[in-house]
Amino acid sequence: MKVRRVENMAGGTGHVLIRDILEQEQLGEKCRMYAEVTLEPGCSLGVHEHRGECETYYILQGEGEYVDDGAKRPVKKGDVTSTPSGHSHGLSNTGETDLVFMALILLD
């Protein structure tokens, strides 16, 4: 599985490392992404809105600050977030180690 590096994703700071677990042709009609995502210290995934899809994060390691429709809350290993269609979210690494999470985007 290859790792993609995306700079300033959704207006975030630094870069995001994305390791696709399933390739596009394996995802089917209802799934847009299933990937392990890494935010290195000081990096963030900017706040963005989902339309016609929902996204769930499952935090594997590290700690960060999750933004859910403007409300901020801390996240750590074992936490799950869910963003339905029509809502926004973002995530930043606030720790000193990598923040690693699984990201799943399902189409409505």
mmCIF file of N, CA and C in Angstrom:
data_model
loop_
_atom_site.group_PDB
_atom_site.id
_atom_site.type_symbol
_atom_site.label_atom_id
_atom_site.label_comp_id
_atom_site.label_asym_id
_atom_site.label_seq_id
_atom_site.Cartn_x
_atom_site.Cartn_y
_atom_site.Cartn_z
ATOM 1 N N MET A 1 0.841 -1.179 0.000
ATOM 2 C CA MET A 1 0.000 0.000 0.000
ATOM 3 C C MET A 1 0.885 1.241 0.000
ATOM 4 N N LYS A 2 0.613 2.127 -0.894
ATOM 5 C CA LYS A 2 1.415 3.338 -0.985
ATOM 6 C C LYS A 2 0.867 4.413 -0.049
ATOM 7 N N VAL A 3 1.731 5.338 0.294
ATOM 8 C CA VAL A 3 1.364 6.461 1.156
ATOM 9 C C VAL A 3 1.371 7.732 0.319
ATOM 10 N N ARG A 4 0.264 8.473 0.409
ATOM 11 C CA ARG A 4 0.168 9.765 -0.271
ATOM 12 C C ARG A 4 0.431 10.862 0.749
ATOM 13 N N ARG A 5 1.181 11.872 0.338
ATOM 14 C CA ARG A 5 1.428 13.047 1.179
ATOM 15 C C ARG A 5 0.662 14.209 0.563
ATOM 16 N N VAL A 6 -0.241 14.795 1.359
ATOM 17 C CA VAL A 6 -1.057 15.909 0.873
ATOM 18 C C VAL A 6 -0.720 17.140 1.707
ATOM 19 N N GLU A 7 -0.255 18.182 1.051
ATOM 20 C CA GLU A 7 0.105 19.427 1.726
ATOM 21 C C GLU A 7 -1.138 20.273 1.985
ATOM 22 N N ASN A 8 -1.206 20.874 3.152
ATOM 23 C CA ASN A 8 -2.265 21.823 3.518
ATOM 24 C C ASN A 8 -3.670 21.297 3.174
ATOM 25 N N MET A 9 -3.945 20.059 3.535
ATOM 26 C CA MET A 9 -5.228 19.427 3.198
ATOM 27 C C MET A 9 -6.388 20.193 3.821
ATOM 28 N N ALA A 10 -7.357 20.548 2.998
ATOM 29 C CA ALA A 10 -8.550 21.305 3.416
ATOM 30 C C ALA A 10 -8.167 22.596 4.140
ATOM 31 N N GLY A 11 -7.019 23.173 3.760
ATOM 32 C CA GLY A 11 -6.574 24.421 4.384
ATOM 33 C C GLY A 11 -5.841 24.225 5.701
ATOM 34 N N GLY A 12 -5.490 22.984 6.006
ATOM 35 C CA GLY A 12 -4.778 22.697 7.249
ATOM 36 C C GLY A 12 -3.324 23.117 7.201
ATOM 37 N N THR A 13 -2.634 22.885 8.311
ATOM 38 C CA THR A 13 -1.229 23.243 8.463
ATOM 39 C C THR A 13 -0.349 22.026 8.187
ATOM 40 N N GLY A 14 0.734 22.235 7.468
ATOM 41 C CA GLY A 14 1.664 21.141 7.209
ATOM 42 C C GLY A 14 1.099 20.152 6.209
ATOM 43 N N HIS A 15 1.270 18.875 6.516
ATOM 44 C CA HIS A 15 0.861 17.839 5.575
ATOM 45 C C HIS A 15 0.115 16.706 6.282
ATOM 46 N N VAL A 16 -0.542 15.894 5.476
ATOM 47 C CA VAL A 16 -1.275 14.719 5.940
ATOM 48 C C VAL A 16 -0.720 13.533 5.162
ATOM 49 N N LEU A 17 -0.479 12.419 5.850
ATOM 50 C CA LEU A 17 -0.029 11.193 5.196
ATOM 51 C C LEU A 17 -1.202 10.226 5.152
ATOM 52 N N ILE A 18 -1.554 9.768 3.949
ATOM 53 C CA ILE A 18 -2.720 8.910 3.760
ATOM 54 C C ILE A 18 -2.276 7.578 3.164
ATOM 55 N N ARG A 19 -2.593 6.489 3.873
ATOM 56 C CA ARG A 19 -2.313 5.141 3.373
ATOM 57 C C ARG A 19 -3.656 4.480 3.093
ATOM 58 N N ASP A 20 -4.018 4.412 1.820
ATOM 59 C CA ASP A 20 -5.291 3.818 1.436
ATOM 60 C C ASP A 20 -5.275 2.330 1.756
ATOM 61 N N ILE A 21 -6.268 1.870 2.514
ATOM 62 C CA ILE A 21 -6.405 0.456 2.829
ATOM 63 C C ILE A 21 -7.014 -0.268 1.638
ATOM 64 N N LEU A 22 -8.011 0.356 1.013
ATOM 65 C CA LEU A 22 -8.632 -0.171 -0.198
ATOM 66 C C LEU A 22 -8.435 0.818 -1.334
ATOM 67 N N GLU A 23 -8.149 0.301 -2.514
ATOM 68 C CA GLU A 23 -8.016 1.137 -3.703
ATOM 69 C C GLU A 23 -9.409 1.508 -4.216
ATOM 70 N N GLN A 24 -9.490 2.518 -5.052
ATOM 71 C CA GLN A 24 -10.767 3.035 -5.548
ATOM 72 C C GLN A 24 -11.655 1.934 -6.119
ATOM 73 N N GLU A 25 -11.090 1.041 -6.907
ATOM 74 C CA GLU A 25 -11.902 -0.008 -7.533
ATOM 75 C C GLU A 25 -12.417 -1.043 -6.525
ATOM 76 N N GLN A 26 -11.844 -1.093 -5.331
ATOM 77 C CA GLN A 26 -12.273 -2.026 -4.290
ATOM 78 C C GLN A 26 -13.342 -1.434 -3.367
ATOM 79 N N LEU A 27 -13.558 -0.135 -3.433
ATOM 80 C CA LEU A 27 -14.433 0.539 -2.491
ATOM 81 C C LEU A 27 -15.926 0.326 -2.747
ATOM 82 N N GLY A 28 -16.297 0.025 -3.960
ATOM 83 C CA GLY A 28 -17.714 -0.165 -4.268
ATOM 84 C C GLY A 28 -18.428 1.155 -4.464
ATOM 85 N N GLU A 29 -19.736 1.088 -4.528
ATOM 86 C CA GLU A 29 -20.540 2.270 -4.834
ATOM 87 C C GLU A 29 -20.840 3.143 -3.630
ATOM 88 N N LYS A 30 -20.730 2.628 -2.435
ATOM 89 C CA LYS A 30 -21.136 3.364 -1.237
ATOM 90 C C LYS A 30 -19.969 3.875 -0.395
ATOM 91 N N CYS A 31 -18.758 3.565 -0.787
ATOM 92 C CA CYS A 31 -17.592 3.975 0.004
ATOM 93 C C CYS A 31 -16.652 4.807 -0.855
ATOM 94 N N ARG A 32 -16.267 5.976 -0.340
ATOM 95 C CA ARG A 32 -15.341 6.840 -1.085
ATOM 96 C C ARG A 32 -13.909 6.692 -0.592
ATOM 97 N N MET A 33 -13.731 6.382 0.712
ATOM 98 C CA MET A 33 -12.377 6.255 1.237
ATOM 99 C C MET A 33 -12.364 5.385 2.485
ATOM 100 N N TYR A 34 -11.352 4.537 2.563
ATOM 101 C CA TYR A 34 -11.047 3.785 3.774
ATOM 102 C C TYR A 34 -9.531 3.821 3.875
ATOM 103 N N ALA A 35 -9.012 4.583 4.848
ATOM 104 C CA ALA A 35 -7.577 4.825 4.893
ATOM 105 C C ALA A 35 -7.072 5.041 6.313
ATOM 106 N N GLU A 36 -5.780 4.771 6.486
ATOM 107 C CA GLU A 36 -5.083 5.137 7.721
ATOM 108 C C GLU A 36 -4.427 6.499 7.454
ATOM 109 N N VAL A 37 -4.690 7.449 8.332
ATOM 110 C CA VAL A 37 -4.204 8.815 8.141
ATOM 111 C C VAL A 37 -3.284 9.187 9.298
ATOM 112 N N THR A 38 -2.179 9.838 8.980
ATOM 113 C CA THR A 38 -1.225 10.276 9.998
ATOM 114 C C THR A 38 -1.045 11.784 9.933
ATOM 115 N N LEU A 39 -1.191 12.416 11.103
ATOM 116 C CA LEU A 39 -0.856 13.833 11.258
ATOM 117 C C LEU A 39 0.368 13.883 12.168
ATOM 118 N N GLU A 40 1.463 14.363 11.644
ATOM 119 C CA GLU A 40 2.666 14.499 12.455
ATOM 120 C C GLU A 40 2.506 15.692 13.393
ATOM 121 N N PRO A 41 3.320 15.789 14.447
ATOM 122 C CA PRO A 41 3.197 16.915 15.387
ATOM 123 C C PRO A 41 3.170 18.260 14.662
ATOM 124 N N GLY A 42 2.223 19.108 15.045
ATOM 125 C CA GLY A 42 2.094 20.438 14.452
ATOM 126 C C GLY A 42 1.275 20.484 13.175
ATOM 127 N N CYS A 43 0.872 19.333 12.659
ATOM 128 C CA CYS A 43 0.096 19.294 11.412
ATOM 129 C C CYS A 43 -1.391 19.213 11.708
ATOM 130 N N SER A 44 -2.196 19.628 10.734
ATOM 131 C CA SER A 44 -3.645 19.573 10.897
ATOM 132 C C SER A 44 -4.333 19.305 9.570
ATOM 133 N N LEU A 45 -5.541 18.804 9.685
ATOM 134 C CA LEU A 45 -6.445 18.631 8.557
ATOM 135 C C LEU A 45 -7.492 19.711 8.756
ATOM 136 N N GLY A 46 -7.569 20.664 7.850
ATOM 137 C CA GLY A 46 -8.431 21.828 8.026
ATOM 138 C C GLY A 46 -9.915 21.497 8.106
ATOM 139 N N VAL A 47 -10.672 22.418 8.654
ATOM 140 C CA VAL A 47 -12.120 22.242 8.775
ATOM 141 C C VAL A 47 -12.728 22.229 7.374
ATOM 142 N N HIS A 48 -13.549 21.220 7.123
ATOM 143 C CA HIS A 48 -14.207 21.069 5.827
ATOM 144 C C HIS A 48 -15.584 20.453 6.027
ATOM 145 N N GLU A 49 -16.472 20.690 5.081
ATOM 146 C CA GLU A 49 -17.857 20.213 5.170
ATOM 147 C C GLU A 49 -18.067 19.013 4.252
ATOM 148 N N HIS A 50 -18.904 18.104 4.689
ATOM 149 C CA HIS A 50 -19.264 16.944 3.870
ATOM 150 C C HIS A 50 -20.676 17.119 3.333
ATOM 151 N N ARG A 51 -20.846 16.827 2.055
ATOM 152 C CA ARG A 51 -22.154 16.898 1.384
ATOM 153 C C ARG A 51 -22.373 15.571 0.665
ATOM 154 N N GLY A 52 -23.473 14.907 0.956
ATOM 155 C CA GLY A 52 -23.789 13.652 0.292
ATOM 156 C C GLY A 52 -22.952 12.482 0.770
ATOM 157 N N GLU A 53 -22.286 12.667 1.900
ATOM 158 C CA GLU A 53 -21.436 11.620 2.465
ATOM 159 C C GLU A 53 -21.220 11.888 3.949
ATOM 160 N N CYS A 54 -20.809 10.857 4.667
ATOM 161 C CA CYS A 54 -20.481 11.020 6.086
ATOM 162 C C CYS A 54 -19.074 10.454 6.305
ATOM 163 N N GLU A 55 -18.394 10.962 7.330
ATOM 164 C CA GLU A 55 -17.036 10.494 7.616
ATOM 165 C C GLU A 55 -16.882 10.173 9.096
ATOM 166 N N THR A 56 -16.230 9.050 9.362
ATOM 167 C CA THR A 56 -15.942 8.607 10.719
ATOM 168 C C THR A 56 -14.433 8.476 10.894
ATOM 169 N N TYR A 57 -13.936 8.941 12.041
ATOM 170 C CA TYR A 57 -12.528 8.751 12.411
ATOM 171 C C TYR A 57 -12.486 7.822 13.625
ATOM 172 N N TYR A 58 -11.529 6.905 13.619
ATOM 173 C CA TYR A 58 -11.238 6.077 14.785
ATOM 174 C C TYR A 58 -9.772 6.322 15.127
ATOM 175 N N ILE A 59 -9.522 6.924 16.291
ATOM 176 C CA ILE A 59 -8.162 7.320 16.679
ATOM 177 C C ILE A 59 -7.378 6.094 17.156
ATOM 178 N N LEU A 60 -6.256 5.824 16.494
ATOM 179 C CA LEU A 60 -5.403 4.680 16.819
ATOM 180 C C LEU A 60 -4.282 5.024 17.792
ATOM 181 N N GLN A 61 -3.732 6.226 17.649
ATOM 182 C CA GLN A 61 -2.653 6.650 18.545
ATOM 183 C C GLN A 61 -2.506 8.163 18.506
ATOM 184 N N GLY A 62 -1.926 8.687 19.579
ATOM 185 C CA GLY A 62 -1.681 10.124 19.663
ATOM 186 C C GLY A 62 -2.843 10.867 20.290
ATOM 187 N N GLU A 63 -2.740 12.181 20.213
ATOM 188 C CA GLU A 63 -3.793 13.037 20.759
ATOM 189 C C GLU A 63 -3.925 14.274 19.896
ATOM 190 N N GLY A 64 -5.129 14.842 19.911
ATOM 191 C CA GLY A 64 -5.369 15.995 19.074
ATOM 192 C C GLY A 64 -6.582 16.775 19.509
ATOM 193 N N GLU A 65 -6.899 17.766 18.683
ATOM 194 C CA GLU A 65 -8.086 18.577 18.909
ATOM 195 C C GLU A 65 -8.999 18.412 17.694
ATOM 196 N N TYR A 66 -10.204 17.945 17.955
ATOM 197 C CA TYR A 66 -11.200 17.707 16.921
ATOM 198 C C TYR A 66 -12.176 18.882 16.914
ATOM 199 N N VAL A 67 -12.484 19.383 15.734
ATOM 200 C CA VAL A 67 -13.454 20.474 15.576
ATOM 201 C C VAL A 67 -14.694 19.882 14.917
ATOM 202 N N ASP A 68 -15.830 19.977 15.612
ATOM 203 C CA ASP A 68 -17.092 19.412 15.156
ATOM 204 C C ASP A 68 -18.104 20.543 15.042
ATOM 205 N N ASP A 69 -18.369 20.996 13.809
ATOM 206 C CA ASP A 69 -19.279 22.136 13.582
ATOM 207 C C ASP A 69 -18.894 23.333 14.452
ATOM 208 N N GLY A 70 -17.613 23.590 14.572
ATOM 209 C CA GLY A 70 -17.109 24.744 15.321
ATOM 210 C C GLY A 70 -16.792 24.467 16.775
ATOM 211 N N ALA A 71 -17.336 23.395 17.342
ATOM 212 C CA ALA A 71 -17.054 23.045 18.745
ATOM 213 C C ALA A 71 -15.780 22.214 18.807
ATOM 214 N N LYS A 72 -14.870 22.589 19.691
ATOM 215 C CA LYS A 72 -13.589 21.897 19.819
ATOM 216 C C LYS A 72 -13.609 20.949 21.007
ATOM 217 N N ARG A 73 -12.957 19.776 20.816
ATOM 218 C CA ARG A 73 -12.821 18.840 21.927
ATOM 219 C C ARG A 73 -11.564 18.003 21.727
ATOM 220 N N PRO A 74 -10.960 17.570 22.821
ATOM 221 C CA PRO A 74 -9.767 16.735 22.699
ATOM 222 C C PRO A 74 -10.138 15.313 22.265
ATOM 223 N N VAL A 75 -9.230 14.665 21.524
ATOM 224 C CA VAL A 75 -9.382 13.263 21.160
ATOM 225 C C VAL A 75 -8.089 12.527 21.450
ATOM 226 N N LYS A 76 -8.216 11.231 21.706
ATOM 227 C CA LYS A 76 -7.061 10.383 22.002
ATOM 228 C C LYS A 76 -7.359 8.970 21.532
ATOM 229 N N LYS A 77 -6.390 8.072 21.689
ATOM 230 C CA LYS A 77 -6.520 6.680 21.280
ATOM 231 C C LYS A 77 -7.839 6.086 21.772
ATOM 232 N N GLY A 78 -8.564 5.430 20.859
ATOM 233 C CA GLY A 78 -9.826 4.794 21.188
ATOM 234 C C GLY A 78 -11.052 5.639 20.934
ATOM 235 N N ASP A 79 -10.885 6.937 20.716
ATOM 236 C CA ASP A 79 -12.028 7.817 20.464
ATOM 237 C C ASP A 79 -12.538 7.634 19.029
ATOM 238 N N VAL A 80 -13.842 7.849 18.855
ATOM 239 C CA VAL A 80 -14.492 7.775 17.547
ATOM 240 C C VAL A 80 -15.232 9.085 17.309
ATOM 241 N N THR A 81 -15.117 9.607 16.106
ATOM 242 C CA THR A 81 -15.861 10.805 15.724
ATOM 243 C C THR A 81 -16.738 10.461 14.522
ATOM 244 N N SER A 82 -17.819 11.192 14.353
ATOM 245 C CA SER A 82 -18.709 10.961 13.222
ATOM 246 C C SER A 82 -19.223 12.302 12.713
ATOM 247 N N THR A 83 -19.098 12.503 11.414
ATOM 248 C CA THR A 83 -19.557 13.748 10.788
ATOM 249 C C THR A 83 -20.556 13.412 9.690
ATOM 250 N N PRO A 84 -21.843 13.683 9.924
ATOM 251 C CA PRO A 84 -22.846 13.394 8.894
ATOM 252 C C PRO A 84 -22.843 14.433 7.773
ATOM 253 N N SER A 85 -23.528 14.102 6.703
ATOM 254 C CA SER A 85 -23.667 15.012 5.567
ATOM 255 C C SER A 85 -24.248 16.348 6.036
ATOM 256 N N GLY A 86 -23.700 17.438 5.504
ATOM 257 C CA GLY A 86 -24.169 18.776 5.859
ATOM 258 C C GLY A 86 -23.472 19.360 7.070
ATOM 259 N N HIS A 87 -22.501 18.650 7.619
ATOM 260 C CA HIS A 87 -21.772 19.119 8.799
ATOM 261 C C HIS A 87 -20.279 19.207 8.491
ATOM 262 N N SER A 88 -19.544 19.893 9.367
ATOM 263 C CA SER A 88 -18.116 20.104 9.131
ATOM 264 C C SER A 88 -17.280 19.579 10.289
ATOM 265 N N HIS A 89 -16.017 19.319 9.970
ATOM 266 C CA HIS A 89 -15.072 18.873 10.990
ATOM 267 C C HIS A 89 -13.645 19.138 10.540
ATOM 268 N N GLY A 90 -12.727 19.065 11.493
ATOM 269 C CA GLY A 90 -11.303 19.204 11.246
ATOM 270 C C GLY A 90 -10.564 18.553 12.400
ATOM 271 N N LEU A 91 -9.258 18.352 12.241
ATOM 272 C CA LEU A 91 -8.478 17.675 13.274
ATOM 273 C C LEU A 91 -7.052 18.185 13.254
ATOM 274 N N SER A 92 -6.497 18.478 14.441
ATOM 275 C CA SER A 92 -5.093 18.879 14.536
ATOM 276 C C SER A 92 -4.377 18.039 15.576
ATOM 277 N N ASN A 93 -3.113 17.803 15.304
ATOM 278 C CA ASN A 93 -2.264 17.070 16.234
ATOM 279 C C ASN A 93 -1.747 18.058 17.267
ATOM 280 N N THR A 94 -2.133 17.872 18.517
ATOM 281 C CA THR A 94 -1.699 18.758 19.595
ATOM 282 C C THR A 94 -0.632 18.090 20.469
ATOM 283 N N GLY A 95 -0.255 16.867 20.115
ATOM 284 C CA GLY A 95 0.713 16.130 20.918
ATOM 285 C C GLY A 95 2.129 16.214 20.369
ATOM 286 N N GLU A 96 3.004 15.418 20.980
ATOM 287 C CA GLU A 96 4.413 15.392 20.575
ATOM 288 C C GLU A 96 4.760 14.159 19.754
ATOM 289 N N THR A 97 3.763 13.294 19.498
ATOM 290 C CA THR A 97 3.952 12.106 18.664
ATOM 291 C C THR A 97 2.914 12.143 17.543
ATOM 292 N N ASP A 98 3.047 11.219 16.595
ATOM 293 C CA ASP A 98 2.095 11.169 15.485
ATOM 294 C C ASP A 98 0.680 10.904 15.989
ATOM 295 N N LEU A 99 -0.284 11.536 15.355
ATOM 296 C CA LEU A 99 -1.703 11.267 15.563
ATOM 297 C C LEU A 99 -2.132 10.409 14.373
ATOM 298 N N VAL A 100 -2.527 9.165 14.653
ATOM 299 C CA VAL A 100 -2.878 8.215 13.596
ATOM 300 C C VAL A 100 -4.330 7.804 13.782
ATOM 301 N N PHE A 101 -5.092 7.804 12.687
ATOM 302 C CA PHE A 101 -6.503 7.423 12.768
ATOM 303 C C PHE A 101 -6.950 6.755 11.485
ATOM 304 N N MET A 102 -8.028 5.976 11.608
ATOM 305 C CA MET A 102 -8.668 5.384 10.440
ATOM 306 C C MET A 102 -9.761 6.356 10.003
ATOM 307 N N ALA A 103 -9.859 6.564 8.703
ATOM 308 C CA ALA A 103 -10.890 7.439 8.137
ATOM 309 C C ALA A 103 -11.744 6.628 7.176
ATOM 310 N N LEU A 104 -13.053 6.710 7.377
ATOM 311 C CA LEU A 104 -13.998 5.999 6.519
ATOM 312 C C LEU A 104 -15.026 6.999 6.016
ATOM 313 N N ILE A 105 -15.131 7.132 4.700
ATOM 314 C CA ILE A 105 -16.128 8.014 4.090
ATOM 315 C C ILE A 105 -17.129 7.150 3.334
ATOM 316 N N LEU A 106 -18.395 7.240 3.768
ATOM 317 C CA LEU A 106 -19.486 6.512 3.129
ATOM 318 C C LEU A 106 -20.421 7.497 2.439
ATOM 319 N N LEU A 107 -20.855 7.138 1.236
ATOM 320 C CA LEU A 107 -21.763 7.992 0.481
ATOM 321 C C LEU A 107 -23.193 7.763 0.950
ATOM 322 N N ASP A 108 -23.989 8.842 0.950
ATOM 323 C CA ASP A 108 -25.400 8.733 1.349
ATOM 324 C C ASP A 108 -26.195 7.975 0.310
#
